[in-house]
Every structure is written in structure tokens, then in C-alpha cells.
Amino acid sequence: MIYQTSTFTFENVEQGARRFAGLEPGYIYTRIGNPNMTELQERMASLENGEDAVSACSGMAAISTALLSILKQGDHIVASNMLYGCTYDLISQMLPDFGIEASFVDASDTNALRATMRPNTKALYIETPANPTMKIIDIRAAADISHEYGAYLVVDNTFMTPYLQRPLELGADIVVHSATKYLGGHGDLVSGVIVGPEHLTSKMKKRYLKDLGGIPSPFDIWLLARGIKTLGVRMDRHCQNAMLVAEFLVNCPQVATVYYPGLPSHPQHELAKKQMDGFGGMVSFDLKGGLDAGCTLMNNVRMISLAVSLGSVDSLIEHPASMTHACVPQVERHAAGLTDGLVRLSVGIEDVEDIISDLKQALDNIK
Ligand code: LCS
């Protein structure tokens, strides 16, 4: 059932007052809570093995709400140097405007990570695998370092979903998701989720999400809850297809390097096997012909869509340097291993032969 309503009626004035005062449970107004949000939150908390969850209207709303609720003026945040472009922008540009200092580091290097932490560091923020370089960060090691400094470890689990990786079980404090991606799974909604301990999620719900206002529409979270019903079967197929596509690309004469944690050649393949239950559906690669060759490939795909976003049942291809990560300065992108020619492929659940033959015909256009 979809509770497609902005408000909920009270029996009488006294009941309304009791609900506002928190003396009686019950819904008031959809920005403060809605049965569809409650259901989704319970499901996500259970999947991530966390105490509670908060649903938000986008991944960015989830990330900004989570960070603003644990940081204040004078605090410091350490973040991984390879993040989704808008997350990087939020942490590097917007948080400093509110008096929150930010430092970026290769969080897979534990010595460098430890050296970046400060007494006033209140949060460590990572994505693993990183969008789009597929670098893996050891979640347990990051949690240990974070806790030594009394900081919360926040992990963006968008690429993996709780089906493949559960950061809270490895010591993380808060998990955030762009539910727009694999959780929804069908490219038809924008949504976000935060999972964490009840003392933080209740603060987020009662104060930050309520006052920042980034709540999802009841219809979108109903669609999201429906998407989650097929999460396991979709993720199995994404993983299977991505592995076959990565192996195909490794053997293509036009391809220089393939970044996929399932390949034994991935520098952190062993760590990936340890902390992930599968390698996911995202594959990035550099072509020998660099950016020009990448553009030829992307302009010639037929079944695969040239589009940003990821995690849909449909395969999507994009160019991070000019699209999703264009807001990250070039020197920072290069330092984190994101080359100008890197192509990112979100491998869908279509017949893998169709995906591979589309890539093959598009690659054949490279001179
Ligand atoms: N976290 C990750 C890892 C993401 O990839 C994205 C969006 C977000 C958070 C933000 O989620 P949203 O607000 O869009 O729901 N990533 C995108 C991408 O790579 N292409 O288009 C959007």
C-alpha cells in the first residue's frame, strides 16, 4: 500500500498535541514520517545488520544529512581521495563554508590515513570500491584507525549493497547509500538511505532530516521497497555478467587496463575476497588509445546506453572525467588514479553475450 499523503488526521486537538510532544506514537506529517518510510527503514536496518535506518530523497541527501548530523564548526573530516564527484564537492567545498575542515587521503594506505587524522577529526568517510577506480579500502582497518581518534567511520556502500558487503559488521558506524542505484535497481527512482545506531538515526530523523527536508516521496520508497525484493537475484547476475565482461576486456587488443576487483590482477583482489561476498557489477577500463579511443567506443555502443548513474538492470556506459567526476580538479583526479581516458561501465543483467557483442562492435570502430 502506498500512503500517498502529505499529512495525517488527528482524532482531536489533544491527540495532535500529544503526537507533537512525542507522548503518543503515530504519524503527523510525511516530512516527519510516513508508513512507507518506516517499512523501508526497518528493511534496510535489517539488511545492513544495523540498529536503525533513515530514508532520504537521494544519495546526496543521505550523505549530507549524515555528515551534518555528526559534524559541527571546528571539527575536521578525513575523506578518501576517490569519491563520487558530488560527495567530493560537498566535503571539499561546502563543509569548509560551515567551518568544518576537510582532508583527503588515499585511505587504502593505513600509514597515510593515520597521519591525516587529527585530535578534532570527528568523521572518516570512505567509498569501497571507489567510484570509478574500483580501489578497495580495508573497512576493518579504517574503523580501527577512526575509533582510535574517536571519529565515526562512514562508509558509502552503494556499489556493493548489503547483499555483497556489510560495513557495520566490519566496524563501521554509519552506512550511506544512493538507493537510486542497485537497491532500486531499475533506473526509475532517486532515493537514499542511512543506516546506523539508534542514537544517531533518531537525531537525524527528529532534527536533521526533518529540518533539512530531504525526505523521499511515498511512491518512490514504495518502488524502492519493491526493487529490494529482487536485490539478491539481480546482484548475482550483475556479478556474473561483470566478471565475464571484465575477462573479455582484459583480452581485447584495444584495452590497456581493466579495473575490476574480481580479477586476480586487481591489486586488492585478496582484500576484496575477504570483505566482499561478490565483486559487483561495475567495471572501469583504460584504452590504449586514451580519451579519443574511449569517445569512439562510447559513441558507438548500440544496446548499452551512454548515460550516467549505475546499478540499473540496463547496462550504462559513461566518461567520469567529463561527467560524474568533472567537478573533481584534474590534479586530484590524476593523483587518485582516475585518468582522463577512463571509461566506466555499469554492467546490467541483460544476456551477457549481447553486452559483449555490443562492446566488441563498438571497440572495432577504434582505428
Ligand atoms: N554515492 C555514490 C557512490 C554514487 O555513485 C552516487 C551517485 C551518490 C552517492 C549520490 O547518489 P544520488 O544522490 O545520485 O542518489 N552516482 C552517480 C554516478 O556515478 N553517476 O550518476 C550519479
Coordinates of C-alpha atoms and ligand atoms in Angstrom, one line a residue:
M1 CA 0.0 0.0 0.0
I2 CA 1.2 3.5 -0.8
Y3 CA 0.5 6.2 1.8
Q4 CA 0.4 8.9 -0.8
T5 CA -0.4 11.6 1.6
S6 CA 1.4 14.7 2.9
T7 CA -0.5 14.7 6.3
F8 CA -2.3 12.5 8.8
T9 CA -5.5 13.5 10.5
F10 CA -5.8 13.6 14.3
E11 CA -8.9 12.4 16.3
N12 CA -8.8 15.7 18.3
V13 CA -6.6 18.6 19.2
E14 CA -5.3 16.8 22.3
Q15 CA -4.1 13.8 20.2
G16 CA -2.3 16.2 17.8
A17 CA -0.6 17.9 20.8
R18 CA 0.4 14.5 22.3
R19 CA 1.9 13.4 19.0
F20 CA 3.9 16.6 18.6
A21 CA 5.1 16.3 22.2
G22 CA 6.3 12.7 21.5
L23 CA 3.9 11.4 24.2
E24 CA 1.9 9.2 21.7
P25 CA 3.2 7.3 18.7
G26 CA 1.6 8.0 15.4
Y27 CA 2.2 9.8 12.1
I28 CA 1.9 13.6 11.9
Y29 CA 3.2 14.9 8.5
T30 CA 5.1 13.0 5.8
R31 CA 8.3 15.1 6.3
I32 CA 8.4 13.8 9.9
G33 CA 7.5 10.2 9.0
N34 CA 5.3 8.0 6.8
P35 CA 4.4 4.3 6.9
N36 CA 6.2 3.7 3.6
M37 CA 9.4 5.3 5.1
T38 CA 9.0 3.2 8.3
E39 CA 8.8 -0.1 6.4
L40 CA 11.8 0.7 4.2
Q41 CA 13.9 1.8 7.2
E42 CA 13.1 -1.4 9.0
R43 CA 14.0 -3.4 5.9
M44 CA 17.3 -1.6 5.3
A45 CA 18.4 -1.8 9.0
S46 CA 17.8 -5.5 8.9
L47 CA 19.7 -6.0 5.6
E48 CA 22.7 -4.0 6.8
N49 CA 22.6 -5.5 10.3
G50 CA 22.2 -2.1 11.9
E51 CA 20.0 -0.8 14.6
D52 CA 18.0 1.6 12.6
A53 CA 17.8 3.4 9.2
V54 CA 16.7 6.7 7.8
S55 CA 15.4 7.1 4.3
A56 CA 16.2 10.2 2.3
C57 CA 15.2 11.6 -1.1
S58 CA 18.6 10.9 -2.8
G59 CA 22.0 9.5 -2.1
M60 CA 23.3 13.1 -1.7
A61 CA 20.5 13.9 0.8
A62 CA 21.5 10.8 2.8
I63 CA 25.2 11.7 2.8
S64 CA 24.7 15.4 3.6
T65 CA 22.2 14.6 6.4
A66 CA 24.5 12.0 7.9
L67 CA 27.6 14.3 7.8
L68 CA 25.8 17.4 9.0
S69 CA 24.4 15.5 12.0
I70 CA 27.8 14.3 13.2
L71 CA 29.9 17.3 12.4
K72 CA 29.9 20.9 13.6
Q73 CA 32.0 24.1 13.3
G74 CA 35.6 23.4 14.3
D75 CA 35.5 19.7 13.5
H76 CA 37.7 18.0 10.9
I77 CA 36.7 15.3 8.4
V78 CA 39.1 12.9 6.7
A79 CA 37.8 11.5 3.4
S80 CA 39.1 9.1 0.9
N81 CA 40.6 10.8 -2.2
M82 CA 38.5 8.9 -4.6
L83 CA 34.8 9.6 -4.1
Y84 CA 31.7 10.2 -6.3
G85 CA 32.1 13.8 -7.7
C86 CA 29.2 15.4 -5.8
T87 CA 30.4 13.8 -2.5
Y88 CA 33.8 15.2 -3.1
D89 CA 32.3 18.6 -3.8
L90 CA 30.2 18.5 -0.6
I91 CA 33.2 17.6 1.6
S92 CA 35.8 19.8 -0.1
Q93 CA 33.7 22.9 -0.9
M94 CA 30.6 23.0 1.2
L95 CA 31.6 21.7 4.6
P96 CA 34.5 24.2 4.9
D97 CA 32.0 27.0 4.3
F98 CA 30.4 25.8 7.6
G99 CA 33.7 25.8 9.5
I100 CA 34.3 22.1 9.0
E101 CA 37.8 21.4 7.7
A102 CA 38.4 18.5 5.3
S103 CA 41.5 16.5 4.3
F104 CA 41.7 13.9 1.6
V105 CA 43.9 10.8 1.6
D106 CA 44.5 7.5 -0.1
A107 CA 42.6 5.7 2.7
S108 CA 43.8 2.3 1.4
D109 CA 47.3 3.4 2.8
T110 CA 46.9 2.9 6.5
N111 CA 50.0 4.9 7.4
A112 CA 48.9 7.9 5.3
L113 CA 45.5 7.6 6.8
R114 CA 46.7 7.6 10.4
A115 CA 49.0 10.6 9.6
T116 CA 46.0 12.6 8.3
M117 CA 43.8 12.1 11.4
R118 CA 43.8 14.9 14.0
P119 CA 42.5 15.3 17.5
N120 CA 39.5 17.1 16.2
T121 CA 38.7 14.6 13.4
K122 CA 35.1 13.6 14.0
A123 CA 34.5 11.6 10.8
L124 CA 36.3 9.4 8.3
Y125 CA 34.4 9.0 5.1
I126 CA 35.1 6.3 2.5
E127 CA 33.7 4.6 -0.6
T128 CA 34.7 1.0 -1.2
P129 CA 35.0 0.0 -4.0
A130 CA 35.7 3.6 -5.0
N131 CA 33.7 5.2 -7.8
P132 CA 35.1 4.8 -10.5
T133 CA 38.6 3.5 -9.9
M134 CA 37.4 0.4 -8.1
K135 CA 40.1 0.8 -5.4
I136 CA 39.3 -1.2 -2.3
I137 CA 39.7 0.1 1.3
D138 CA 40.1 -2.2 4.2
I139 CA 36.9 -1.4 6.2
R140 CA 38.1 -3.0 9.4
A141 CA 41.4 -1.2 9.4
A142 CA 39.7 2.1 8.6
A143 CA 37.3 1.5 11.5
D144 CA 40.1 0.8 13.9
I145 CA 42.0 3.9 13.0
S146 CA 38.9 6.0 13.1
H147 CA 38.0 4.8 16.5
E148 CA 41.5 5.4 17.9
Y149 CA 40.7 9.1 17.2
G150 CA 37.1 9.0 18.5
A151 CA 35.8 9.6 14.9
Y152 CA 32.9 7.9 13.2
L153 CA 33.6 5.8 10.2
V154 CA 31.0 6.5 7.5
V155 CA 31.0 4.0 4.5
D156 CA 29.2 4.6 1.2
N157 CA 28.0 1.1 0.3
T158 CA 26.3 2.0 -2.9
F159 CA 28.4 -0.1 -5.2
M160 CA 28.0 -3.3 -3.1
T161 CA 24.6 -3.2 -1.4
P162 CA 24.2 -5.2 1.9
Y163 CA 23.9 -8.3 -0.3
L164 CA 27.6 -8.2 -1.1
Q165 CA 29.1 -6.1 1.8
R166 CA 28.0 -5.2 5.3
P167 CA 30.3 -2.4 6.6
L168 CA 28.7 -2.3 10.1
E169 CA 29.7 -5.9 10.7
L170 CA 33.3 -4.8 9.9
G171 CA 33.3 -2.0 12.5
A172 CA 31.9 1.0 10.5
D173 CA 29.5 3.3 12.4
I174 CA 27.3 4.6 9.6
V175 CA 26.4 3.3 6.2
V176 CA 25.1 5.5 3.4
H177 CA 23.5 4.5 0.1
S178 CA 22.5 6.0 -3.1
A179 CA 19.4 3.8 -3.3
T180 CA 18.9 5.2 -6.8
K181 CA 21.4 2.5 -7.9
Y182 CA 21.3 -1.2 -7.1
L183 CA 18.8 -1.0 -4.3
G184 CA 16.1 0.4 -6.5
G185 CA 17.7 -1.4 -9.4
H186 CA 15.5 -0.3 -12.3
G187 CA 16.7 3.2 -13.1
D188 CA 13.3 4.6 -12.2
L189 CA 13.8 6.4 -8.9
V190 CA 16.1 8.7 -6.9
S191 CA 16.5 7.9 -3.3
G192 CA 19.0 7.4 -0.4
V193 CA 19.4 5.6 2.9
I194 CA 21.4 6.0 6.1
V195 CA 21.9 3.0 8.5
G196 CA 23.4 3.3 11.9
P197 CA 23.0 3.2 15.7
E198 CA 19.7 4.4 17.0
H199 CA 21.2 7.3 19.0
L200 CA 22.4 8.8 15.7
T201 CA 19.5 7.9 13.4
S202 CA 16.9 9.2 15.9
K203 CA 18.8 12.5 16.0
M204 CA 18.9 12.5 12.2
K205 CA 15.1 11.9 11.9
K206 CA 14.0 14.2 14.7
R207 CA 16.2 17.1 13.8
Y208 CA 18.4 17.0 10.7
L209 CA 16.3 15.2 8.1
K210 CA 13.2 16.9 9.5
D211 CA 14.7 20.4 9.2
L212 CA 16.8 19.9 6.1
G213 CA 13.8 18.3 4.5
G214 CA 15.4 15.8 2.1
I215 CA 12.7 13.1 2.6
P216 CA 11.6 10.8 -0.2
S217 CA 8.1 10.6 -1.7
P218 CA 6.0 7.7 -0.5
F219 CA 5.7 6.4 -4.1
D220 CA 9.5 6.4 -4.6
I221 CA 10.1 4.4 -1.5
W222 CA 7.3 2.0 -2.3
L223 CA 9.1 1.5 -5.7
L224 CA 12.4 1.1 -3.8
A225 CA 10.9 -1.5 -1.4
R226 CA 9.7 -3.4 -4.5
G227 CA 13.2 -3.2 -6.1
I228 CA 14.8 -4.6 -2.9
K229 CA 12.6 -7.8 -3.2
T230 CA 14.8 -8.9 -6.1
L231 CA 18.1 -7.5 -4.9
G232 CA 19.8 -10.9 -4.4
V233 CA 18.9 -12.3 -7.8
R234 CA 19.9 -9.1 -9.6
M235 CA 23.2 -8.8 -7.7
D236 CA 24.1 -12.4 -8.5
R237 CA 23.5 -11.7 -12.2
H238 CA 25.3 -8.3 -12.1
C239 CA 28.4 -10.0 -10.6
Q240 CA 28.3 -12.9 -13.1
N241 CA 28.0 -10.6 -16.1
A242 CA 30.6 -8.1 -14.9
M243 CA 33.1 -10.9 -14.3
L244 CA 32.6 -12.2 -17.9
V245 CA 32.8 -8.6 -19.3
A246 CA 36.0 -7.9 -17.3
E247 CA 37.6 -11.1 -18.7
F248 CA 36.5 -10.2 -22.2
L249 CA 38.0 -6.7 -21.9
V250 CA 41.3 -8.0 -20.5
N251 CA 41.7 -9.9 -23.7
C252 CA 40.8 -7.0 -26.1
P253 CA 43.8 -5.7 -28.0
Q254 CA 42.4 -2.1 -27.7
V255 CA 42.3 -2.2 -23.9
A256 CA 45.2 -1.2 -21.7
T257 CA 44.0 -1.8 -18.1
V258 CA 40.8 -3.2 -16.6
Y259 CA 39.8 -2.3 -13.0
Y260 CA 37.5 -5.0 -11.5
P261 CA 38.1 -6.4 -8.0
G262 CA 37.1 -9.9 -9.2
L263 CA 40.2 -10.1 -11.5
P264 CA 43.2 -11.8 -9.8
S265 CA 45.3 -8.9 -11.4
H266 CA 43.4 -6.3 -9.3
P267 CA 45.9 -5.1 -6.7
Q268 CA 43.5 -5.7 -3.9
H269 CA 41.8 -8.8 -5.1
E270 CA 42.7 -10.7 -1.8
L271 CA 41.2 -7.9 0.3
A272 CA 38.1 -7.8 -1.9
K273 CA 37.6 -11.6 -1.4
K274 CA 37.9 -11.1 2.3
Q275 CA 35.5 -8.3 2.9
M276 CA 33.0 -8.7 0.0
D277 CA 30.7 -11.6 -0.8
G278 CA 30.9 -10.8 -4.5
F279 CA 32.7 -8.3 -6.8
G280 CA 29.7 -6.3 -8.0
G281 CA 28.6 -5.0 -11.4
M282 CA 30.9 -2.1 -12.0
V283 CA 33.9 -2.4 -14.4
S284 CA 36.2 0.5 -15.4
F285 CA 38.9 0.4 -18.0
D286 CA 41.5 2.5 -19.8
L287 CA 42.0 2.1 -23.6
K288 CA 45.4 2.1 -25.3
G289 CA 44.2 4.9 -27.5
G290 CA 43.3 7.0 -24.4
L291 CA 40.4 9.5 -24.4
D292 CA 39.9 9.5 -28.2
A293 CA 39.5 5.8 -28.3
G294 CA 37.2 6.0 -25.2
C295 CA 35.0 8.5 -27.0
T296 CA 34.8 6.3 -30.1
L297 CA 33.7 3.4 -28.0
M298 CA 31.1 5.4 -26.1
N299 CA 29.7 7.0 -29.3
N300 CA 29.3 3.6 -31.0
V301 CA 27.5 1.4 -28.4
R302 CA 24.1 0.4 -29.5
M303 CA 22.4 -1.7 -26.8
I304 CA 24.4 -0.2 -23.9
S305 CA 23.1 3.3 -23.0
L306 CA 25.5 6.3 -22.9
A307 CA 24.3 7.7 -19.5
V308 CA 25.5 8.4 -16.0
S309 CA 24.0 6.6 -13.0
L310 CA 24.7 2.9 -12.3
G311 CA 23.2 -0.2 -10.8
S312 CA 20.3 -0.5 -13.2
V313 CA 19.2 -3.7 -14.8
D314 CA 20.2 -1.9 -18.1
S315 CA 23.9 -1.5 -18.9
L316 CA 25.1 2.1 -18.8
I317 CA 28.5 3.5 -20.0
E318 CA 30.0 6.9 -19.2
H319 CA 33.1 9.0 -19.1
P320 CA 33.9 10.0 -15.4
A321 CA 36.5 12.8 -16.2
S322 CA 33.9 14.8 -18.1
M323 CA 30.7 13.7 -16.4
T324 CA 30.3 12.2 -12.9
H325 CA 33.7 13.4 -11.7
A326 CA 34.1 16.6 -13.7
C327 CA 33.9 18.7 -10.5
V328 CA 37.0 17.0 -9.1
P329 CA 40.0 19.1 -10.1
Q330 CA 42.2 17.3 -12.7
V331 CA 45.3 17.1 -10.5
E332 CA 43.3 15.4 -7.7
R333 CA 41.7 13.0 -10.2
H334 CA 45.1 12.0 -11.6
A335 CA 46.6 11.7 -8.1
A336 CA 43.8 9.2 -7.2
G337 CA 44.3 7.2 -10.3
L338 CA 41.4 8.5 -12.4
T339 CA 42.8 9.0 -15.8
D340 CA 41.2 11.3 -18.5
G341 CA 40.6 8.3 -20.7
L342 CA 39.0 6.0 -18.1
V343 CA 35.6 4.6 -19.2
R344 CA 33.1 3.3 -16.6
L345 CA 30.6 0.5 -17.4
S346 CA 27.7 -0.4 -15.2
V347 CA 27.1 -3.9 -16.3
G348 CA 23.4 -4.7 -16.5
I349 CA 21.6 -8.0 -16.2
E350 CA 20.9 -8.5 -19.9
D351 CA 22.2 -11.6 -21.7
V352 CA 26.0 -11.2 -21.3
E353 CA 26.5 -12.3 -24.9
D354 CA 24.6 -9.2 -26.0
I355 CA 26.7 -6.9 -23.8
I356 CA 29.9 -8.4 -25.0
S357 CA 29.0 -8.3 -28.7
D358 CA 27.9 -4.6 -28.3
L359 CA 31.2 -3.7 -26.7
K360 CA 33.1 -5.7 -29.4
Q361 CA 31.4 -3.9 -32.3
A362 CA 31.9 -0.5 -30.7
L363 CA 35.6 -1.3 -29.9
D364 CA 36.1 -2.4 -33.6
N365 CA 35.5 1.3 -34.6
I366 CA 38.7 2.3 -32.9
K367 CA 41.4 2.9 -35.5
Ligands
LCS1 N1 27.4 7.6 -3.7 C1 27.8 7.0 -4.8 C2 28.9 6.0 -4.7 C3 27.3 7.4 -6.1 O1 27.8 6.8 -7.2 C4 26.3 8.4 -6.1 C5 25.7 8.9 -7.4 C6 25.8 9.0 -5.0 C7 26.4 8.6 -3.8 C8 24.8 10.1 -4.9 O2 23.5 9.5 -5.1 P1 22.2 10.2 -5.7 O3 22.1 11.5 -5.0 O4 22.5 10.4 -7.2 O5 21.1 9.2 -5.5 N2 26.4 8.4 -8.5 C9 26.2 8.7 -9.8 C10 27.0 8.3 -10.8 O6 28.1 7.7 -10.7 N3 26.5 8.6 -12.0 O7 25.4 9.4 -11.8 C11 25.1 9.5 -10.4

